[in-house]
PDB file of C-alpha atoms in Angstrom:
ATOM      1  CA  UNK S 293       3.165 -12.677 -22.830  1.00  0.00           C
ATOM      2  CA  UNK S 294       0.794 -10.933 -24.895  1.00  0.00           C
ATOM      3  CA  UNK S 295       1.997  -8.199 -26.954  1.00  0.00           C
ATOM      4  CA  UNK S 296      -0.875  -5.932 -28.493  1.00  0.00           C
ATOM      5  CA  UNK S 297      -1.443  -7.370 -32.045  1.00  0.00           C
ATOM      6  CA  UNK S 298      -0.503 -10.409 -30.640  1.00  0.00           C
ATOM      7  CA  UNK S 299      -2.488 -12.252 -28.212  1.00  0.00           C
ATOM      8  CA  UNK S 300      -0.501 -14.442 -26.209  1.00  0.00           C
ATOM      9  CA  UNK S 301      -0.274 -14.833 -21.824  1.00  0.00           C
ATOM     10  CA  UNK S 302       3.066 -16.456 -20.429  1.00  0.00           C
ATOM     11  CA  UNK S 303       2.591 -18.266 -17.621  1.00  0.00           C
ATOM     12  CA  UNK S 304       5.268 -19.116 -14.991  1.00  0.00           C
ATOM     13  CA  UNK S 305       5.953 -22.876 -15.437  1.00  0.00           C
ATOM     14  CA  UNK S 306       6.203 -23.944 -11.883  1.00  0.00           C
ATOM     15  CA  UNK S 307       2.543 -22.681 -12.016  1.00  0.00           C
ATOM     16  CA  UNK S 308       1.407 -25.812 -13.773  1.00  0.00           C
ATOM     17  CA  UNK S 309       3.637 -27.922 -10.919  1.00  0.00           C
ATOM     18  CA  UNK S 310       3.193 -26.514  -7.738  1.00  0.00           C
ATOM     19  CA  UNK S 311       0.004 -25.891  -5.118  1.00  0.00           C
ATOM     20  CA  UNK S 312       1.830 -23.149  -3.122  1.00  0.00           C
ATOM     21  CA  UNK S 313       1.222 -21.029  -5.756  1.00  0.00           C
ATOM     22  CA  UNK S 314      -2.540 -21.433  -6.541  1.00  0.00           C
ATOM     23  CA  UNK S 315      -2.919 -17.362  -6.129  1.00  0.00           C
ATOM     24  CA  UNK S 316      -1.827 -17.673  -9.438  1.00  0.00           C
ATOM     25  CA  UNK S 317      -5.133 -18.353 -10.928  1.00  0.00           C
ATOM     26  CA  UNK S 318      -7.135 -15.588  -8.682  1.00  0.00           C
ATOM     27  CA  UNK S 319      -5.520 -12.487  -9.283  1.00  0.00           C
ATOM     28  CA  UNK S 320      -7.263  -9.578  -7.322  1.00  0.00           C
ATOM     29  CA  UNK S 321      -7.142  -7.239 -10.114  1.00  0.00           C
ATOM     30  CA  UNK S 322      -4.700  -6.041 -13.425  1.00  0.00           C
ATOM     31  CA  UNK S 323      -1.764  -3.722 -12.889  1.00  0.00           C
ATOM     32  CA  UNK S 324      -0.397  -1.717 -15.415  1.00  0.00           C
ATOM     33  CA  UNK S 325       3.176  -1.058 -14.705  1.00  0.00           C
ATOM     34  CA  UNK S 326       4.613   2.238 -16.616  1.00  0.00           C
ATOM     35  CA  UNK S 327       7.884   1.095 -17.985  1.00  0.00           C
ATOM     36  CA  UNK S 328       8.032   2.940 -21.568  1.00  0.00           C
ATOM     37  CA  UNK S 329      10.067   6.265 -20.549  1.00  0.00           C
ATOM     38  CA  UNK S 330      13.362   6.823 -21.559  1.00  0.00           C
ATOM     39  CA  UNK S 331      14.651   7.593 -18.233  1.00  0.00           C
ATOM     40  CA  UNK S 332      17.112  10.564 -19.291  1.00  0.00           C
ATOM     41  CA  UNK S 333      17.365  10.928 -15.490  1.00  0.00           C
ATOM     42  CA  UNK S 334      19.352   8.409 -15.052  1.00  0.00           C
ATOM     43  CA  UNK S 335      21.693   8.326 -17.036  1.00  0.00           C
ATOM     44  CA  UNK S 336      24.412   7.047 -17.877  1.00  0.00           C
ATOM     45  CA  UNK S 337      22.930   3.470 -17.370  1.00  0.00           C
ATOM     46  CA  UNK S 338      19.781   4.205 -19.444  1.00  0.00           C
ATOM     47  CA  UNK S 339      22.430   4.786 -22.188  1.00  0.00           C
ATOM     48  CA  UNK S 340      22.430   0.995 -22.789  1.00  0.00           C
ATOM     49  CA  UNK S 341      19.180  -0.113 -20.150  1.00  0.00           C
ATOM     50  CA  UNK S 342      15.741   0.777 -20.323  1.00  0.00           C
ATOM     51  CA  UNK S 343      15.023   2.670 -16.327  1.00  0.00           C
ATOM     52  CA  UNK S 344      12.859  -0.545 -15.895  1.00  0.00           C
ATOM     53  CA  UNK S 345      15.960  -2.783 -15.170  1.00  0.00           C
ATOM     54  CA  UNK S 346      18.127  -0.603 -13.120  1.00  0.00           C
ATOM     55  CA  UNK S 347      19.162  -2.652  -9.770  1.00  0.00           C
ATOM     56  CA  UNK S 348      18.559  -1.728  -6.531  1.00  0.00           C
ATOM     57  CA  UNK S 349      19.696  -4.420  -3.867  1.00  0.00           C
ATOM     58  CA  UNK S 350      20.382  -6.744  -6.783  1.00  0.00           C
ATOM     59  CA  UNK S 351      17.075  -6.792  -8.183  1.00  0.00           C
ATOM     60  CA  UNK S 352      15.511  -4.592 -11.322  1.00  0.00           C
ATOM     61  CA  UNK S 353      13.199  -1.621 -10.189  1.00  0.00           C
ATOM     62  CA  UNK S 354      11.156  -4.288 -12.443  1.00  0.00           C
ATOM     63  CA  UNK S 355      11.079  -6.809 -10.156  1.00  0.00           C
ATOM     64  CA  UNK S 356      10.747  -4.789  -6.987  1.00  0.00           C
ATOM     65  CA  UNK S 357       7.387  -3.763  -8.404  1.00  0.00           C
ATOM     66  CA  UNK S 358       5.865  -7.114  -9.499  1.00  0.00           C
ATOM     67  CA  UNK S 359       6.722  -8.460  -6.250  1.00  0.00           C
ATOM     68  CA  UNK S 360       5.348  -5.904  -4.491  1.00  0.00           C
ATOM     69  CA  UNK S 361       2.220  -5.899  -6.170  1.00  0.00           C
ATOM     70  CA  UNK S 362       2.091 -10.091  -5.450  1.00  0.00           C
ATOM     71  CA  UNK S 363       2.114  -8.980  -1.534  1.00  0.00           C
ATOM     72  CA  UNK S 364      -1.635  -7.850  -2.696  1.00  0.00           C
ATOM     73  CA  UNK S 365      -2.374 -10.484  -4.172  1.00  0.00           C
ATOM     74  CA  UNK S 366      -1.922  -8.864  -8.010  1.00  0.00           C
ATOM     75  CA  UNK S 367      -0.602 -11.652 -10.134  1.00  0.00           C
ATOM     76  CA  UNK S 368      -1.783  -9.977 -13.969  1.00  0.00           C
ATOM     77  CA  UNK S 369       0.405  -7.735 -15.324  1.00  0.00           C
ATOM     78  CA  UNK S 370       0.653  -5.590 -18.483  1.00  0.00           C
ATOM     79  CA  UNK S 371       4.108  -3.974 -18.677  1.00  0.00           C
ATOM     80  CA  UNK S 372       4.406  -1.052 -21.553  1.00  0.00           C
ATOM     81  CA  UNK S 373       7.752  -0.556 -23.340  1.00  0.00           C
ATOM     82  CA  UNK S 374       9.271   1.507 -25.711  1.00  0.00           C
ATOM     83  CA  UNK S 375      13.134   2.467 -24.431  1.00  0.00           C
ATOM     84  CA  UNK S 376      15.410  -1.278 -25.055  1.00  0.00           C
ATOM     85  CA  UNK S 377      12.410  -2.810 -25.036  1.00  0.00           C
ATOM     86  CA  UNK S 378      13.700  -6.383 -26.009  1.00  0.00           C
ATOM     87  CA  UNK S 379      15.277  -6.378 -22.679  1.00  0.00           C
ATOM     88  CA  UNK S 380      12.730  -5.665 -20.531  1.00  0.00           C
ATOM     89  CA  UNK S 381      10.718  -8.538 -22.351  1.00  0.00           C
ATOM     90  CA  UNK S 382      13.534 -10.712 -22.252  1.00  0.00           C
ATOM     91  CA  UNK S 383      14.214 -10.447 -18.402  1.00  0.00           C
ATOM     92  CA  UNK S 384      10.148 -11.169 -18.051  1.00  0.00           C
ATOM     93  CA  UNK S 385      10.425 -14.038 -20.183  1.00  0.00           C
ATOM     94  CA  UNK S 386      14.073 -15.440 -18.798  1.00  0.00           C
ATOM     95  CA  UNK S 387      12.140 -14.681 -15.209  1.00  0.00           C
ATOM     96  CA  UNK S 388       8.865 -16.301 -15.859  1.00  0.00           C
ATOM     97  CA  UNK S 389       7.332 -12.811 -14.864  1.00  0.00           C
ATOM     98  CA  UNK S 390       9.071 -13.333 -11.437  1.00  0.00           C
ATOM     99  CA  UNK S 391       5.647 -15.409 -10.681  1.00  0.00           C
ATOM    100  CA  UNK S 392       3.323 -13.441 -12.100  1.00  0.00           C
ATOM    101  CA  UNK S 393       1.410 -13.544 -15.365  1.00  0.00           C
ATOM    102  CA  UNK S 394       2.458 -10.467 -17.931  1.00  0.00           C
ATOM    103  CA  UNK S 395       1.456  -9.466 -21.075  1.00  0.00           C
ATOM    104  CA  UNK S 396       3.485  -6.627 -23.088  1.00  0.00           C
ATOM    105  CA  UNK S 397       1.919  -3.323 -24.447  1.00  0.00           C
ATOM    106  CA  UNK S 398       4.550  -2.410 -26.937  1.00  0.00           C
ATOM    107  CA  UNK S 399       5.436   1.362 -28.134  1.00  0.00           C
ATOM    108  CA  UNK S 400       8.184   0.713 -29.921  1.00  0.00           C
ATOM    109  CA  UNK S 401       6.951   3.151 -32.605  1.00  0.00           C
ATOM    110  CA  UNK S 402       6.480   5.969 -29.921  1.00  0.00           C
ATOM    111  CA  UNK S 403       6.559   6.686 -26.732  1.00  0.00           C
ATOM    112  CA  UNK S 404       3.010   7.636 -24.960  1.00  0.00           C
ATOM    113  CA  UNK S 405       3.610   8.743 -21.899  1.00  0.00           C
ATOM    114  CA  UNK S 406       1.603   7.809 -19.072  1.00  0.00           C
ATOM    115  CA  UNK S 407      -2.168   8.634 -20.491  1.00  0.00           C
ATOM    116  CA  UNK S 408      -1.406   7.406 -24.349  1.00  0.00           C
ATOM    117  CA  UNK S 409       0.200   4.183 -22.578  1.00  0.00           C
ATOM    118  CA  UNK S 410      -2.701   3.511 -20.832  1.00  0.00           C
ATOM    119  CA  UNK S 411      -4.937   4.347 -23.947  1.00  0.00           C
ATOM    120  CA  UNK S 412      -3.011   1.733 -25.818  1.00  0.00           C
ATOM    121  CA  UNK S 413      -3.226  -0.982 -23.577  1.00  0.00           C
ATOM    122  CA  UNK S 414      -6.941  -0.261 -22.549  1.00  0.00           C
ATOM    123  CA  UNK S 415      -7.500  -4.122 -24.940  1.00  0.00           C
ATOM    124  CA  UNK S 416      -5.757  -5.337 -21.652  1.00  0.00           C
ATOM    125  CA  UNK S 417      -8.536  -4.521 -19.456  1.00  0.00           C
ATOM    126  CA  UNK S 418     -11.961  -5.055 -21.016  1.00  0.00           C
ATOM    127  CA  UNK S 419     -12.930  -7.161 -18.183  1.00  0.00           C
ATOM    128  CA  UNK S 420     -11.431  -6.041 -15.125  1.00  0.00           C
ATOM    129  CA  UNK S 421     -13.380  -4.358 -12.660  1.00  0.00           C
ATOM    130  CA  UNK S 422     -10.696  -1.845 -11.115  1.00  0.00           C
ATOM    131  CA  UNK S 423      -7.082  -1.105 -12.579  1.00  0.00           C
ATOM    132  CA  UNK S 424      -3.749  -0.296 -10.347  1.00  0.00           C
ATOM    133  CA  UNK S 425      -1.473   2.011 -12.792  1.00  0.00           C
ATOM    134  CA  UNK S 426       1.998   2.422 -11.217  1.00  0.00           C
ATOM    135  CA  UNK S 427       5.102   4.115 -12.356  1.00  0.00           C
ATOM    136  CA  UNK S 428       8.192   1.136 -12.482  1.00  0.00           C
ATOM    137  CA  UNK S 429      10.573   4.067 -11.570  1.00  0.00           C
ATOM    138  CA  UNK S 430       8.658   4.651  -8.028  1.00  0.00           C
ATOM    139  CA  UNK S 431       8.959   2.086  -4.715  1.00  0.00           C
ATOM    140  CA  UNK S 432       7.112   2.760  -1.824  1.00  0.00           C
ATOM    141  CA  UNK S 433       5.601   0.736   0.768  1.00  0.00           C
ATOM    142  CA  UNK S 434       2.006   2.196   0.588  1.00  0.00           C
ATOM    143  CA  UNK S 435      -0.859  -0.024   1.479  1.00  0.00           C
ATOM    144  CA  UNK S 436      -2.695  -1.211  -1.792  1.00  0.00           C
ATOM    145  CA  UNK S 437      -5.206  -2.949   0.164  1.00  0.00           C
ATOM    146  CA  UNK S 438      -6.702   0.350   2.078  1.00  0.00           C
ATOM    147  CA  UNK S 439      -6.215   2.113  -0.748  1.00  0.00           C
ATOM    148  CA  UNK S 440      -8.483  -0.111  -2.954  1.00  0.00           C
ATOM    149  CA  UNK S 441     -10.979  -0.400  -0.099  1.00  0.00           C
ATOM    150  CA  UNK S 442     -11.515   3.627  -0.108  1.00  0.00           C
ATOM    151  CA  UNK S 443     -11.760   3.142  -3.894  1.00  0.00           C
ATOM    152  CA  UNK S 444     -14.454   1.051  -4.353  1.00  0.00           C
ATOM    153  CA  UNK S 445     -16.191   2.328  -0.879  1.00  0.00           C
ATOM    154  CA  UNK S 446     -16.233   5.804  -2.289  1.00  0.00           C
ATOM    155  CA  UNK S 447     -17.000   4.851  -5.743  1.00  0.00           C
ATOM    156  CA  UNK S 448     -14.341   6.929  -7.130  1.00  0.00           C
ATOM    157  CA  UNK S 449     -13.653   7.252 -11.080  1.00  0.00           C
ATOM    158  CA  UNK S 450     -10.292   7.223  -9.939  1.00  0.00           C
ATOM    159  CA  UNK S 451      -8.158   7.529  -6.760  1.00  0.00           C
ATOM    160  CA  UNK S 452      -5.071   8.861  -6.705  1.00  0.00           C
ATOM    161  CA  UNK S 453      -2.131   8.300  -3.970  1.00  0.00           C
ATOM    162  CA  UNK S 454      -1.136  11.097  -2.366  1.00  0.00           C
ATOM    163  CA  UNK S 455       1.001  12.745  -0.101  1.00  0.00           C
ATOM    164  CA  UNK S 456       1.749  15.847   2.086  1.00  0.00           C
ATOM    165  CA  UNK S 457       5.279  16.668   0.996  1.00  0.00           C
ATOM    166  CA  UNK S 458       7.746  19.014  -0.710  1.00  0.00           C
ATOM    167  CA  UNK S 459       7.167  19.342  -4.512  1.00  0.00           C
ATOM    168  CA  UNK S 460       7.576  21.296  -7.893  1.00  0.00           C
ATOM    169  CA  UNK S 461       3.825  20.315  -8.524  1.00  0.00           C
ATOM    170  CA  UNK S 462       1.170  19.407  -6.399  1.00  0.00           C
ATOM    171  CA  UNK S 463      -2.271  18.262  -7.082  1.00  0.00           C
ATOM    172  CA  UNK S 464      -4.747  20.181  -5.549  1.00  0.00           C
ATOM    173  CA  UNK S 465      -8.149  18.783  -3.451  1.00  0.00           C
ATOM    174  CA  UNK S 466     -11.117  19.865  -1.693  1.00  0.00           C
ATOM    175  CA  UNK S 467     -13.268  18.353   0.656  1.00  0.00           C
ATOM    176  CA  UNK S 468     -15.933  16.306  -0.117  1.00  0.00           C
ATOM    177  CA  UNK S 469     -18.297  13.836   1.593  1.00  0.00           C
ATOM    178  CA  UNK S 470     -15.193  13.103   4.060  1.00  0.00           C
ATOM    179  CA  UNK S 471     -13.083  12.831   0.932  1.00  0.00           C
ATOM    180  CA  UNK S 472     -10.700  14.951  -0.751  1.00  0.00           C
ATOM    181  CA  UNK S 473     -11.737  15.384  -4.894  1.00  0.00           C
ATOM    182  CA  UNK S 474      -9.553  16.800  -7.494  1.00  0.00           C
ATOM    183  CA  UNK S 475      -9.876  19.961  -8.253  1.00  0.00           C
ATOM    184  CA  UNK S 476      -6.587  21.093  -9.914  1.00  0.00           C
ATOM    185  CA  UNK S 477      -2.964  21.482 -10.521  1.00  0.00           C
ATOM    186  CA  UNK S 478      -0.166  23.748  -9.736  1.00  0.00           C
ATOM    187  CA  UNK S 479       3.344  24.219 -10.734  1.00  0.00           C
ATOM    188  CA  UNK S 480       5.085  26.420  -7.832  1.00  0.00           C
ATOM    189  CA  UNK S 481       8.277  27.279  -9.955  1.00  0.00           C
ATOM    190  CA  UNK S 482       6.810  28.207 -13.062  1.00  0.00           C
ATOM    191  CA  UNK S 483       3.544  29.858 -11.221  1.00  0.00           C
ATOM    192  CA  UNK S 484       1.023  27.938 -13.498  1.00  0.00           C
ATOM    193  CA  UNK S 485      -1.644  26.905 -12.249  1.00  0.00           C
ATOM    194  CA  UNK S 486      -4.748  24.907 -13.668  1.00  0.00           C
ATOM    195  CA  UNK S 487      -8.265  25.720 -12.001  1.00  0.00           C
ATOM    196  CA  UNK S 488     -10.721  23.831 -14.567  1.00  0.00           C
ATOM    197  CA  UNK S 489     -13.859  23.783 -12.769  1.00  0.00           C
ATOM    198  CA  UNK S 490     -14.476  27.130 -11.434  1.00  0.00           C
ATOM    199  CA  UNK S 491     -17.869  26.482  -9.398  1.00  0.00           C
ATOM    200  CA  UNK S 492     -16.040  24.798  -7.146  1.00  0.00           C
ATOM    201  CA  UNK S 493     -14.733  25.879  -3.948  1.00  0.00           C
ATOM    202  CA  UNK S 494     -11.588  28.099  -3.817  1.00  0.00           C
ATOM    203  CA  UNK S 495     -10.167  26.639  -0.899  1.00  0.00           C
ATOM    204  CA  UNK S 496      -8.245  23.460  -1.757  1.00  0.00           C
ATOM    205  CA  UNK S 497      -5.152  21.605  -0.282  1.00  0.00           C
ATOM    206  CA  UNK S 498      -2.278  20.781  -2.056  1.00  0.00           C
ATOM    207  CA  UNK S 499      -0.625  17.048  -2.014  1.00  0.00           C
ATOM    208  CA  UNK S 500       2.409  15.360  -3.923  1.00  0.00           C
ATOM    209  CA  UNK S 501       1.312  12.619  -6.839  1.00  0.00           C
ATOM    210  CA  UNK S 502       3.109   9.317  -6.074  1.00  0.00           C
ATOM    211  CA  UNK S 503       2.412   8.014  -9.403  1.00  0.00           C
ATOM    212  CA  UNK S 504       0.240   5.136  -8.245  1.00  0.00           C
ATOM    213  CA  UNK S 505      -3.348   5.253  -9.138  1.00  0.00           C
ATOM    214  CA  UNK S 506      -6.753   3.326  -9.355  1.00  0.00           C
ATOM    215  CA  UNK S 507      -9.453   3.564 -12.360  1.00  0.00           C
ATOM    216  CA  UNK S 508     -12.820   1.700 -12.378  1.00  0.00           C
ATOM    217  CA  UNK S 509     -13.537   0.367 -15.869  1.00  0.00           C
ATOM    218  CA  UNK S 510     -15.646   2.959 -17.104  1.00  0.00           C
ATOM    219  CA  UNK S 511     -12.842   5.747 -16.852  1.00  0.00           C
ATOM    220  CA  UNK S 512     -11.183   3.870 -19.960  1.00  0.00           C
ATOM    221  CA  UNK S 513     -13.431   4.990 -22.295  1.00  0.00           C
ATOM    222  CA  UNK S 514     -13.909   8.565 -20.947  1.00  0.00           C
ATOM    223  CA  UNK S 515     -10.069   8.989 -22.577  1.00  0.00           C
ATOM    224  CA  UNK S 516     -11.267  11.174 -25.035  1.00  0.00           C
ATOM    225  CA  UNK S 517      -6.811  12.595 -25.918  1.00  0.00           C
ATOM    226  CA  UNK S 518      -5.130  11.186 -28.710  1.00  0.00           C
ATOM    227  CA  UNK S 519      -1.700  10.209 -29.060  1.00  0.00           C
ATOM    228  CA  UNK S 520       1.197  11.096 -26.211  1.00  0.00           C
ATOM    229  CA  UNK S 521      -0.423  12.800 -23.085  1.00  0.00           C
ATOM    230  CA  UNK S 522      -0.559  12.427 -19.768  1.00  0.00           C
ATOM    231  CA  UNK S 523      -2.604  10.804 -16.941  1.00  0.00           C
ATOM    232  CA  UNK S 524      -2.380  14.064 -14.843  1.00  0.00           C
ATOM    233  CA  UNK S 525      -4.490  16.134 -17.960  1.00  0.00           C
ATOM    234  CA  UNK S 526      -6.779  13.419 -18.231  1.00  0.00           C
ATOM    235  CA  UNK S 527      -7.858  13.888 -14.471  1.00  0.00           C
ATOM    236  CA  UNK S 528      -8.065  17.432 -14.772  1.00  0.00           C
ATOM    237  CA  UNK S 529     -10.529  17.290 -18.333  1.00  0.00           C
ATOM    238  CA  UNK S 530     -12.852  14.915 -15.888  1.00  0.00           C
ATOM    239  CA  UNK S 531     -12.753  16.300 -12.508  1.00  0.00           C
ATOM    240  CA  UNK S 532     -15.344  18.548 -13.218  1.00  0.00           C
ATOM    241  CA  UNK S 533     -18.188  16.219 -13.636  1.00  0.00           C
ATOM    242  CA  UNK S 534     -16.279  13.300 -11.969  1.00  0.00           C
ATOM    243  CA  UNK S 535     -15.086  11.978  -9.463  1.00  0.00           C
ATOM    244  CA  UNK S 536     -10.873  11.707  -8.959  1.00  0.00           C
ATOM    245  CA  UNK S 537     -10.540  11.170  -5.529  1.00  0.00           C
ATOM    246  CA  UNK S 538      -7.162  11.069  -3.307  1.00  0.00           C
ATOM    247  CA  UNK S 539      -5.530   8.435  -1.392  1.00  0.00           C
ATOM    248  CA  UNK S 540      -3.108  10.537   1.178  1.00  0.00           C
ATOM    249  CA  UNK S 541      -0.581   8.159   2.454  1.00  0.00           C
ATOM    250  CA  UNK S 542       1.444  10.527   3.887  1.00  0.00           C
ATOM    251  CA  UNK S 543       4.333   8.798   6.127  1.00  0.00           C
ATOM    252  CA  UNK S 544       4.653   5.875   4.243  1.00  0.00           C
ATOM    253  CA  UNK S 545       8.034   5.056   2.495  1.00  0.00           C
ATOM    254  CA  UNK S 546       7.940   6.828  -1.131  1.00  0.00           C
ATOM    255  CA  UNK S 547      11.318   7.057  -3.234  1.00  0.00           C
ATOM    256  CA  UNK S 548      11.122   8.379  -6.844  1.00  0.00           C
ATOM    257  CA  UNK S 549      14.241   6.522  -8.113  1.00  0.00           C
ATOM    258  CA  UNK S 550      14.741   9.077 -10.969  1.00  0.00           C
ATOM    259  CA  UNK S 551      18.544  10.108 -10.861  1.00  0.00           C
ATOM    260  CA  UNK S 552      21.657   7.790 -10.157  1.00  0.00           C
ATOM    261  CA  UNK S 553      22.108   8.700  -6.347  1.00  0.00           C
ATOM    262  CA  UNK S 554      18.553   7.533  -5.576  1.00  0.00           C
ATOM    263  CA  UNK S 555      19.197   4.537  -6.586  1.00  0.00           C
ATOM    264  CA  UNK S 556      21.931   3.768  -3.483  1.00  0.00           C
ATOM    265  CA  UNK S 557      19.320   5.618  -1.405  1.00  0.00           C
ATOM    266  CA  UNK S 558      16.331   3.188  -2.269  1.00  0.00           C
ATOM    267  CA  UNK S 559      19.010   0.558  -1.523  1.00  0.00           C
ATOM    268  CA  UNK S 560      19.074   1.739   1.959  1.00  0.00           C
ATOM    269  CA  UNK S 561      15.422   2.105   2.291  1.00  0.00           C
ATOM    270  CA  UNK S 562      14.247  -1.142  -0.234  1.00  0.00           C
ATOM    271  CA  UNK S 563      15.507  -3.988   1.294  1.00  0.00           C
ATOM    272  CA  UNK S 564      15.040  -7.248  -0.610  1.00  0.00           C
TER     273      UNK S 564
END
């Protein structure tokens, strides 16, 4: 575990024992996993939990997503906290990372939400090629592997999973060179909408954010916010002169485990 301020990598122990687990040592990229919130949504258990370790099927949403991710391949992980976050890094350390290297970007001081997290833990990264940001809170069964092959083949700043579904916000796209670039944002109950580079097209498509994303290296240091912000008004500051592509997965499995009853209903759908 390496907390920032404190450089230090936990390694599962049956690492050092076993060859069925040599994956270990070539992890295909970094994941950030975004697990600082204070999950108001699902209350009452975030009264006492951070929304990291709620169970579904016996196993934290936590858990879920580091396995996942090892289906891929992804075996480094940097976890933020902020909300009980001695339990979150307890349960990695008790676990052994369920397999998986982690390291801890702590916000104890403040939360960041998703674009100050990432800002904070960008020491994680230096030397990664590509980065997978996920929210902990989301499951889905999308394909990471096609999704990081249209990255890199499209040499994307960033690429952004999608889908065509019902929304209170929606990202909005045009076409481009067979792909669909950001262009951006509207919230259909409030009306507002954010158009930031007006030389482009007017005709655009709306799509859901699944709150899974991939950034090369060199979008790290175009973070030009301070303090708590989001990821979403980072992509619109740069879509002008860059390019945030989208990854439409539309049909795959995608459960935003937000509010008490989705948890039963990812239990249904999330099988362990």
């Amino acid at each position: 575990m390496r907390i920032i301020g404190v450089h230090q990598l936990f390694y599962p122990k049956f690492a050092l024992f076993c060859n069925c687990v040599t994956n270990l040592q070539k992890s295909l990229m970094k994941a950030l996993i975004l697990s600082a919130g204070l999950g108001t949504r699902l209350k009452p258990f975030t009264d006492n939990h951070p929304k990291a370790l709620a169970p579904v099927n016996g196993r934290s949403l936590l858990e879920h997503n580091i396995r996942n991710l090892q289906r891929f391949g992804i075996y480094d992980i940097v976890v933020n906290v902020h909300h009980f976050a001695d339990q979150i890094i307890h349960t990695l350390k008790a676990n052994e990372g369920f397999g998986s290297r982690f390291e801890i970007s702590d916000e104890s001081e403040g939360v960041l939400e998703t674009g100050g997290g990432l800002k904070k833990a960008i020491p994680f990264f230096l030397e990664e090629k590509n980065i997978l940001i996920l929210n902990v809170d989301i499951l889905s069964n999308i394909d990471l592997a096609r999704m990081l092959q249209q990255h890199e083949q499209s040499q994307a700043m960033a690429t952004l999973a999608v889908q065509k579904r019902n929304s209170s916000r929606y990202l909005l796209f045009r076409e481009e060179q067979q792909h669909r670039r950001l262009c951006g944002w509207r919230n259909v109950a409030t009306e507002e909408e954010k158009l930031p580079c007006p030389a482009m097209s007017p005709s655009y498509e709306e799509y859901a954010f699944s709150g899974i994303q991939l950034v090369q290296q060199a979008f790290l240091h175009k973070i030009s916010q301070q303090g708590k912000f989001s990821l979403i008004d980072v992509y619109l500051s740069l879509c002008c002169t860059e390019s945030i592509m989208a990854w439409d997965h539309t049909g795959d499995l995608l459960l935003d485990v937000g509010k008490p009853e989705s948890l039963e209903q990812a239990a249904t759908l999330f099988k362990n």
